Amino acid sequence: RGQLGGPRLSPREREVLQLAAEGNSASVIAQHLTISPATVKSHFEHIYARLGVADRPAAVAYALRRGLID
């Protein structure tokens, strides 16, 4: 999506964040993407750092406001 000067998330990070925005837990996200829960946690840590937020609700809210996810 068109991000001008904003944080850049990988396609997989956007996918993880989109699934979180839909209310899925980390274990459900892991099952859906066929990855381990530890990998989901790692993606969230990268997402938090890139967006400058501290937790999942803040990451989802930020991403929705910025149009990074639907």
JSON list of C-alpha atoms in Angstrom, two decimals:
[
{"chain": "A", "resi": 1, "resn": "ARG", "atom": "CA", "xyz": [0.00, 0.00, 0.00]},
{"chain": "A", "resi": 2, "resn": "GLY", "atom": "CA", "xyz": [1.17, 3.54, -0.63]},
{"chain": "A", "resi": 3, "resn": "GLN", "atom": "CA", "xyz": [3.24, 4.56, 2.36]},
{"chain": "A", "resi": 4, "resn": "LEU", "atom": "CA", "xyz": [4.96, 7.87, 1.93]},
{"chain": "A", "resi": 5, "resn": "GLY", "atom": "CA", "xyz": [7.72, 8.16, 4.50]},
{"chain": "A", "resi": 6, "resn": "GLY", "atom": "CA", "xyz": [5.87, 5.98, 6.98]},
{"chain": "A", "resi": 7, "resn": "PRO", "atom": "CA", "xyz": [7.02, 2.77, 8.60]},
{"chain": "A", "resi": 8, "resn": "ARG", "atom": "CA", "xyz": [7.48, -0.12, 6.24]},
{"chain": "A", "resi": 9, "resn": "LEU", "atom": "CA", "xyz": [6.11, -3.48, 7.22]},
{"chain": "A", "resi": 10, "resn": "SER", "atom": "CA", "xyz": [6.86, -6.63, 5.30]},
{"chain": "A", "resi": 11, "resn": "PRO", "atom": "CA", "xyz": [3.95, -8.35, 3.57]},
{"chain": "A", "resi": 12, "resn": "ARG", "atom": "CA", "xyz": [4.05, -11.06, 6.26]},
{"chain": "A", "resi": 13, "resn": "GLU", "atom": "CA", "xyz": [4.03, -8.47, 9.06]},
{"chain": "A", "resi": 14, "resn": "ARG", "atom": "CA", "xyz": [1.00, -6.81, 7.49]},
{"chain": "A", "resi": 15, "resn": "GLU", "atom": "CA", "xyz": [-0.67, -10.21, 7.22]},
{"chain": "A", "resi": 16, "resn": "VAL", "atom": "CA", "xyz": [0.00, -10.95, 10.91]},
{"chain": "A", "resi": 17, "resn": "LEU", "atom": "CA", "xyz": [-1.28, -7.52, 11.90]},
{"chain": "A", "resi": 18, "resn": "GLN", "atom": "CA", "xyz": [-4.40, -7.89, 9.74]},
{"chain": "A", "resi": 19, "resn": "LEU", "atom": "CA", "xyz": [-5.21, -11.22, 11.37]},
{"chain": "A", "resi": 20, "resn": "ALA", "atom": "CA", "xyz": [-4.70, -9.64, 14.80]},
{"chain": "A", "resi": 21, "resn": "ALA", "atom": "CA", "xyz": [-7.03, -6.78, 13.85]},
{"chain": "A", "resi": 22, "resn": "GLU", "atom": "CA", "xyz": [-9.67, -9.40, 13.04]},
{"chain": "A", "resi": 23, "resn": "GLY", "atom": "CA", "xyz": [-9.44, -10.57, 16.66]},
{"chain": "A", "resi": 24, "resn": "ASN", "atom": "CA", "xyz": [-7.33, -13.68, 16.19]},
{"chain": "A", "resi": 25, "resn": "SER", "atom": "CA", "xyz": [-5.00, -14.88, 18.93]},
{"chain": "A", "resi": 26, "resn": "ALA", "atom": "CA", "xyz": [-1.33, -15.57, 18.30]},
{"chain": "A", "resi": 27, "resn": "SER", "atom": "CA", "xyz": [-1.98, -19.31, 18.22]},
{"chain": "A", "resi": 28, "resn": "VAL", "atom": "CA", "xyz": [-4.76, -18.92, 15.64]},
{"chain": "A", "resi": 29, "resn": "ILE", "atom": "CA", "xyz": [-2.54, -16.63, 13.56]},
{"chain": "A", "resi": 30, "resn": "ALA", "atom": "CA", "xyz": [0.23, -19.23, 13.72]},
{"chain": "A", "resi": 31, "resn": "GLN", "atom": "CA", "xyz": [-2.13, -21.99, 12.59]},
{"chain": "A", "resi": 32, "resn": "HIS", "atom": "CA", "xyz": [-3.58, -19.85, 9.81]},
{"chain": "A", "resi": 33, "resn": "LEU", "atom": "CA", "xyz": [-0.14, -18.94, 8.45]},
{"chain": "A", "resi": 34, "resn": "THR", "atom": "CA", "xyz": [1.41, -22.36, 9.17]},
{"chain": "A", "resi": 35, "resn": "ILE", "atom": "CA", "xyz": [4.15, -20.86, 11.33]},
{"chain": "A", "resi": 36, "resn": "SER", "atom": "CA", "xyz": [5.08, -21.33, 14.98]},
{"chain": "A", "resi": 37, "resn": "PRO", "atom": "CA", "xyz": [3.66, -19.16, 17.75]},
{"chain": "A", "resi": 38, "resn": "ALA", "atom": "CA", "xyz": [7.26, -18.06, 18.44]},
{"chain": "A", "resi": 39, "resn": "THR", "atom": "CA", "xyz": [7.48, -16.75, 14.88]},
{"chain": "A", "resi": 40, "resn": "VAL", "atom": "CA", "xyz": [4.24, -14.83, 15.36]},
{"chain": "A", "resi": 41, "resn": "LYS", "atom": "CA", "xyz": [5.71, -13.31, 18.53]},
{"chain": "A", "resi": 42, "resn": "SER", "atom": "CA", "xyz": [8.85, -12.34, 16.63]},
{"chain": "A", "resi": 43, "resn": "HIS", "atom": "CA", "xyz": [6.76, -10.68, 13.92]},
{"chain": "A", "resi": 44, "resn": "PHE", "atom": "CA", "xyz": [4.88, -8.70, 16.58]},
{"chain": "A", "resi": 45, "resn": "GLU", "atom": "CA", "xyz": [8.13, -7.56, 18.18]},
{"chain": "A", "resi": 46, "resn": "HIS", "atom": "CA", "xyz": [9.34, -6.27, 14.81]},
{"chain": "A", "resi": 47, "resn": "ILE", "atom": "CA", "xyz": [5.99, -4.61, 14.15]},
{"chain": "A", "resi": 48, "resn": "TYR", "atom": "CA", "xyz": [6.06, -2.84, 17.53]},
{"chain": "A", "resi": 49, "resn": "ALA", "atom": "CA", "xyz": [9.57, -1.57, 16.90]},
{"chain": "A", "resi": 50, "resn": "ARG", "atom": "CA", "xyz": [8.80, -0.35, 13.39]},
{"chain": "A", "resi": 51, "resn": "LEU", "atom": "CA", "xyz": [5.58, 1.38, 14.40]},
{"chain": "A", "resi": 52, "resn": "GLY", "atom": "CA", "xyz": [6.95, 2.74, 17.68]},
{"chain": "A", "resi": 53, "resn": "VAL", "atom": "CA", "xyz": [4.21, 1.18, 19.80]},
{"chain": "A", "resi": 54, "resn": "ALA", "atom": "CA", "xyz": [4.25, -1.00, 22.89]},
{"chain": "A", "resi": 55, "resn": "ASP", "atom": "CA", "xyz": [1.52, -3.56, 22.34]},
{"chain": "A", "resi": 56, "resn": "ARG", "atom": "CA", "xyz": [-0.89, -5.27, 19.96]},
{"chain": "A", "resi": 57, "resn": "PRO", "atom": "CA", "xyz": [-3.89, -2.94, 20.40]},
{"chain": "A", "resi": 58, "resn": "ALA", "atom": "CA", "xyz": [-1.70, 0.10, 19.78]},
{"chain": "A", "resi": 59, "resn": "ALA", "atom": "CA", "xyz": [-0.16, -1.55, 16.69]},
{"chain": "A", "resi": 60, "resn": "VAL", "atom": "CA", "xyz": [-3.58, -2.41, 15.28]},
{"chain": "A", "resi": 61, "resn": "ALA", "atom": "CA", "xyz": [-4.93, 1.09, 15.96]},
{"chain": "A", "resi": 62, "resn": "TYR", "atom": "CA", "xyz": [-1.88, 2.73, 14.38]},
{"chain": "A", "resi": 63, "resn": "ALA", "atom": "CA", "xyz": [-2.01, 0.48, 11.32]},
{"chain": "A", "resi": 64, "resn": "LEU", "atom": "CA", "xyz": [-5.72, 1.11, 10.81]},
{"chain": "A", "resi": 65, "resn": "ARG", "atom": "CA", "xyz": [-5.29, 4.89, 11.09]},
{"chain": "A", "resi": 66, "resn": "ARG", "atom": "CA", "xyz": [-2.39, 4.85, 8.62]},
{"chain": "A", "resi": 67, "resn": "GLY", "atom": "CA", "xyz": [-4.06, 2.51, 6.15]},
{"chain": "A", "resi": 68, "resn": "LEU", "atom": "CA", "xyz": [-1.44, -0.19, 6.58]},
{"chain": "A", "resi": 69, "resn": "ILE", "atom": "CA", "xyz": [-4.22, -2.76, 7.06]},
{"chain": "A", "resi": 70, "resn": "ASP", "atom": "CA", "xyz": [-7.96, -2.86, 6.38]}
]
